[in-house]
C-alpha positions as CSV (number, residue, x, y, z in Angstrom):
1,M,0.0,0.1,0.0
2,E,1.5,3.3,-1.1
3,S,1.3,6.4,1.2
4,N,-0.2,9.6,-0.3
5,R,2.0,11.6,2.2
6,T,4.0,14.5,0.8
7,K,7.8,14.0,0.9
8,T,9.2,16.2,3.5
9,A,12.7,17.8,3.9
10,I,13.4,15.3,6.7
11,D,12.5,12.5,4.3
12,T,15.1,13.9,1.8
13,V,17.7,14.0,4.6
14,L,17.0,10.3,5.5
15,E,17.3,9.2,1.8
16,S,20.7,11.1,1.5
17,N,21.8,9.5,4.8
18,G,21.0,6.1,3.3
19,L,23.5,6.9,0.5
20,Y,26.1,8.2,2.9
21,A,26.0,5.6,5.6
22,P,27.5,2.7,3.6
23,H,30.6,4.8,2.9
24,Y,30.9,6.2,6.5
25,D,34.2,5.2,8.1
26,P,34.3,6.0,11.8
27,A,38.1,5.4,11.8
28,V,38.7,8.6,9.8
29,V,36.6,10.9,11.8
30,S,37.1,12.3,15.4
31,P,35.2,14.4,17.8
32,R,38.4,16.5,18.2
33,P,38.6,19.2,15.6
34,R,41.7,18.8,13.4
35,L,42.5,22.6,13.5
36,H,41.9,22.9,17.3
37,L,39.3,25.5,16.3
38,A,35.8,26.3,17.4
39,V,33.5,28.7,15.6
40,I,30.6,30.5,17.2
41,T,28.5,31.6,14.3
42,C,25.0,32.3,13.2
43,M,22.7,29.5,12.1
44,D,22.2,31.4,8.7
45,T,22.4,28.9,5.8
46,R,24.9,31.2,4.0
47,L,27.6,30.5,6.7
48,S,28.7,27.0,5.8
49,Y,32.0,25.1,6.4
50,R,32.8,25.8,2.8
51,A,32.1,29.6,3.2
52,M,34.7,29.6,6.0
53,G,37.2,27.5,4.0
54,L,36.7,24.5,6.4
55,Q,36.2,20.8,5.8
56,P,33.9,18.6,8.1
57,G,36.2,17.6,11.0
58,D,38.3,20.8,10.9
59,A,36.4,22.7,13.6
60,H,33.5,22.6,16.1
61,L,30.7,24.8,14.8
62,I,28.6,26.3,17.6
63,R,25.6,27.9,16.0
64,N,22.6,30.0,17.0
65,A,20.7,32.9,15.7
66,G,23.0,35.8,15.6
67,G,26.2,34.0,16.6
68,I,25.6,35.1,20.1
69,V,27.9,34.0,23.0
70,T,25.1,32.6,25.2
71,T,25.4,30.5,28.3
72,D,24.9,27.5,26.1
73,A,27.5,28.6,23.6
74,I,30.0,29.0,26.5
75,R,29.1,25.6,27.7
76,S,29.7,24.0,24.4
77,L,32.9,25.9,23.9
78,L,34.2,24.9,27.3
79,V,33.6,21.2,26.4
80,S,35.4,21.9,23.1
81,K,38.4,23.5,24.9
82,Y,38.8,21.3,27.9
83,L,37.7,17.9,26.6
84,L,38.4,18.0,22.9
85,G,41.5,20.3,22.5
86,T,40.3,23.6,21.1
87,K,42.8,26.3,21.3
88,E,41.3,29.0,19.1
89,V,37.9,30.6,18.7
90,M,36.3,32.5,15.8
91,I,33.2,34.5,16.4
92,V,31.5,35.0,13.0
93,N,28.5,37.2,12.4
94,H,27.2,38.3,8.9
95,T,25.7,41.2,7.0
96,D,21.9,41.0,6.4
97,C,21.2,39.2,9.7
98,G,17.6,38.8,10.6
99,L,18.3,39.8,14.1
100,M,19.2,43.3,12.8
101,K,15.8,43.8,11.2
102,A,13.7,44.1,14.3
103,T,14.1,45.1,18.0
104,E,13.8,42.7,20.9
105,D,10.2,44.0,21.6
106,E,9.2,43.8,17.8
107,L,10.4,40.1,17.7
108,H,8.5,39.3,20.9
109,H,5.2,40.9,19.6
110,R,5.5,39.3,16.1
111,I,6.1,35.8,17.4
112,E,3.5,35.9,20.2
113,K,1.0,37.2,17.6
114,D,1.9,34.4,15.1
115,A,2.0,31.8,17.9
116,G,-1.3,32.9,19.2
117,V,0.0,32.6,22.9
118,P,2.6,34.3,25.0
119,A,5.9,32.5,25.7
120,N,5.7,30.2,28.7
121,T,9.4,30.7,29.5
122,P,11.5,33.8,29.1
123,V,13.1,34.3,25.7
124,T,15.9,36.7,24.8
125,F,16.6,37.1,21.1
126,H,19.7,39.3,21.4
127,A,18.6,41.7,18.5
128,F,21.2,44.2,17.5
129,S,21.6,47.0,14.9
130,D,25.4,47.1,14.3
131,V,27.0,43.8,13.2
132,E,30.6,45.0,13.9
133,Q,29.7,46.2,17.4
134,N,27.9,42.9,18.0
135,V,31.0,40.9,17.1
136,R,33.1,43.1,19.5
137,E,30.5,42.5,22.3
138,Q,30.5,38.8,21.7
139,M,34.3,38.7,21.9
140,K,34.3,40.8,25.1
141,K,31.6,38.6,26.6
142,L,33.7,35.4,25.8
143,S,37.0,36.7,26.9
144,A,35.6,37.8,30.3
145,H,34.8,34.2,31.1
146,S,37.3,32.9,33.8
147,W,37.6,29.5,32.2
148,I,38.5,30.7,28.6
149,G,42.0,31.6,29.8
150,D,44.7,31.6,27.0
151,T,42.3,30.8,24.2
152,A,42.9,32.9,21.2
153,I,39.6,34.8,20.2
154,R,39.1,36.6,17.0
155,G,36.0,38.1,15.5
156,F,34.8,38.4,11.9
157,V,31.9,39.5,9.7
158,F,31.0,37.5,6.7
159,D,29.6,39.7,3.8
160,V,26.8,37.8,2.2
161,H,27.2,39.9,-0.9
162,D,30.7,39.0,-1.8
163,G,31.4,35.9,0.4
164,R,34.4,37.4,2.2
165,L,35.3,37.3,5.9
166,R,36.4,40.7,7.4
167,E,38.2,40.7,10.7
168,I,36.8,42.9,13.4
169,Q,39.2,44.3,16.0
170,P,38.2,44.1,19.6
């Protein structure tokens, strides 16, 4: 009996995984990043391994909306550093970020209206208006953590129009 269900994006991923799995070799991959690098970056689809010149296995990518140094990003980074050997951190934001297009209040109002109910737990979106300043703030927030220590931290803005990374000084 054939299903009339529409094929979803998840179905496509599962099909692709079925083609990938027979060629997967756990002996050639490691949880430790080859470059001893972690990248805190936005979840934007334009920011890929390839856009940053990386291959899978080169670095830990810690992603969230806006590339924000949240408590959870710090938690992941500390695991990367202390358990898996990370020595350097890149913070990468990008031009044309959705979090630059609305204020914190506007995001709350829009989502509450679309959801039809208020949030049942507090949510902070970390909206910002200046991408370079946001990178500086994230670098400062990360470097202020007592467990980051001697980790090298550098910040960048990815330009979605030309594909280039531009370094931002602290």
